[in-house]
Amino acid sequence: MIKRFMYLMVLTGIMNAALAQNKQEAAVTAAVEKLRKAMIDGDKTGLQQITADQLSYGHSSGRVEDKTQFVENIVTGKSDFVTIDLSNQTVSVSGDAAIVRHVLAATTNDSGNPGSVKLNILLVWQKQKGQWKLLARQAVKVP
């Protein structure tokens, strides 16, 4: 009887941990979607809210932007995403940090020049004051 009780307690603990992990993964996935929409819409307020003040945003060209540069370039159309489609996304949460990987396929209109990109993306998210914020991003061109 005691063994069954202990087994039930351990099983319950494992299930609760898994549910908490799934809830955090869902919250990070929702944050990724907010970022995607804000980038397409050129939503300055949305971009500022979803990104950490310490943002390091790496482009596939090797250029790295801070938060101010990233937001300004999206809002002014210097970096203009017309569409963004994400695929093969994985989310891994560890405490107050999360790593997201996906493939980004987008149509662009950077500074009025139409184009398209296909990139492997690594996003690092950090939970700050209860909200998931984009802390770092690095893009690599898909060969």
PDB file of C-alpha atoms in Angstrom, residues 1-11:
ATOM      1  CA  MET A   1       0.000   0.000   0.000  1.00  0.00           C
ATOM      2  CA  ILE A   2       2.792   2.416   0.876  1.00  0.00           C
ATOM      3  CA  LYS A   3       4.654   1.490  -2.317  1.00  0.00           C
ATOM      4  CA  ARG A   4       1.549   2.273  -4.373  1.00  0.00           C
ATOM      5  CA  PHE A   5       1.134   5.599  -2.636  1.00  0.00           C
ATOM      6  CA  MET A   6       4.788   6.505  -3.256  1.00  0.00           C
ATOM      7  CA  TYR A   7       4.501   5.417  -6.882  1.00  0.00           C
ATOM      8  CA  LEU A   8       1.376   7.555  -7.302  1.00  0.00           C
ATOM      9  CA  MET A   9       3.125  10.568  -5.730  1.00  0.00           C
ATOM     10  CA  VAL A  10       6.144  10.219  -8.042  1.00  0.00           C
ATOM     11  CA  LEU A  11       3.907   9.782 -11.078  1.00  0.00           C
TER      12      LEU A  11
END
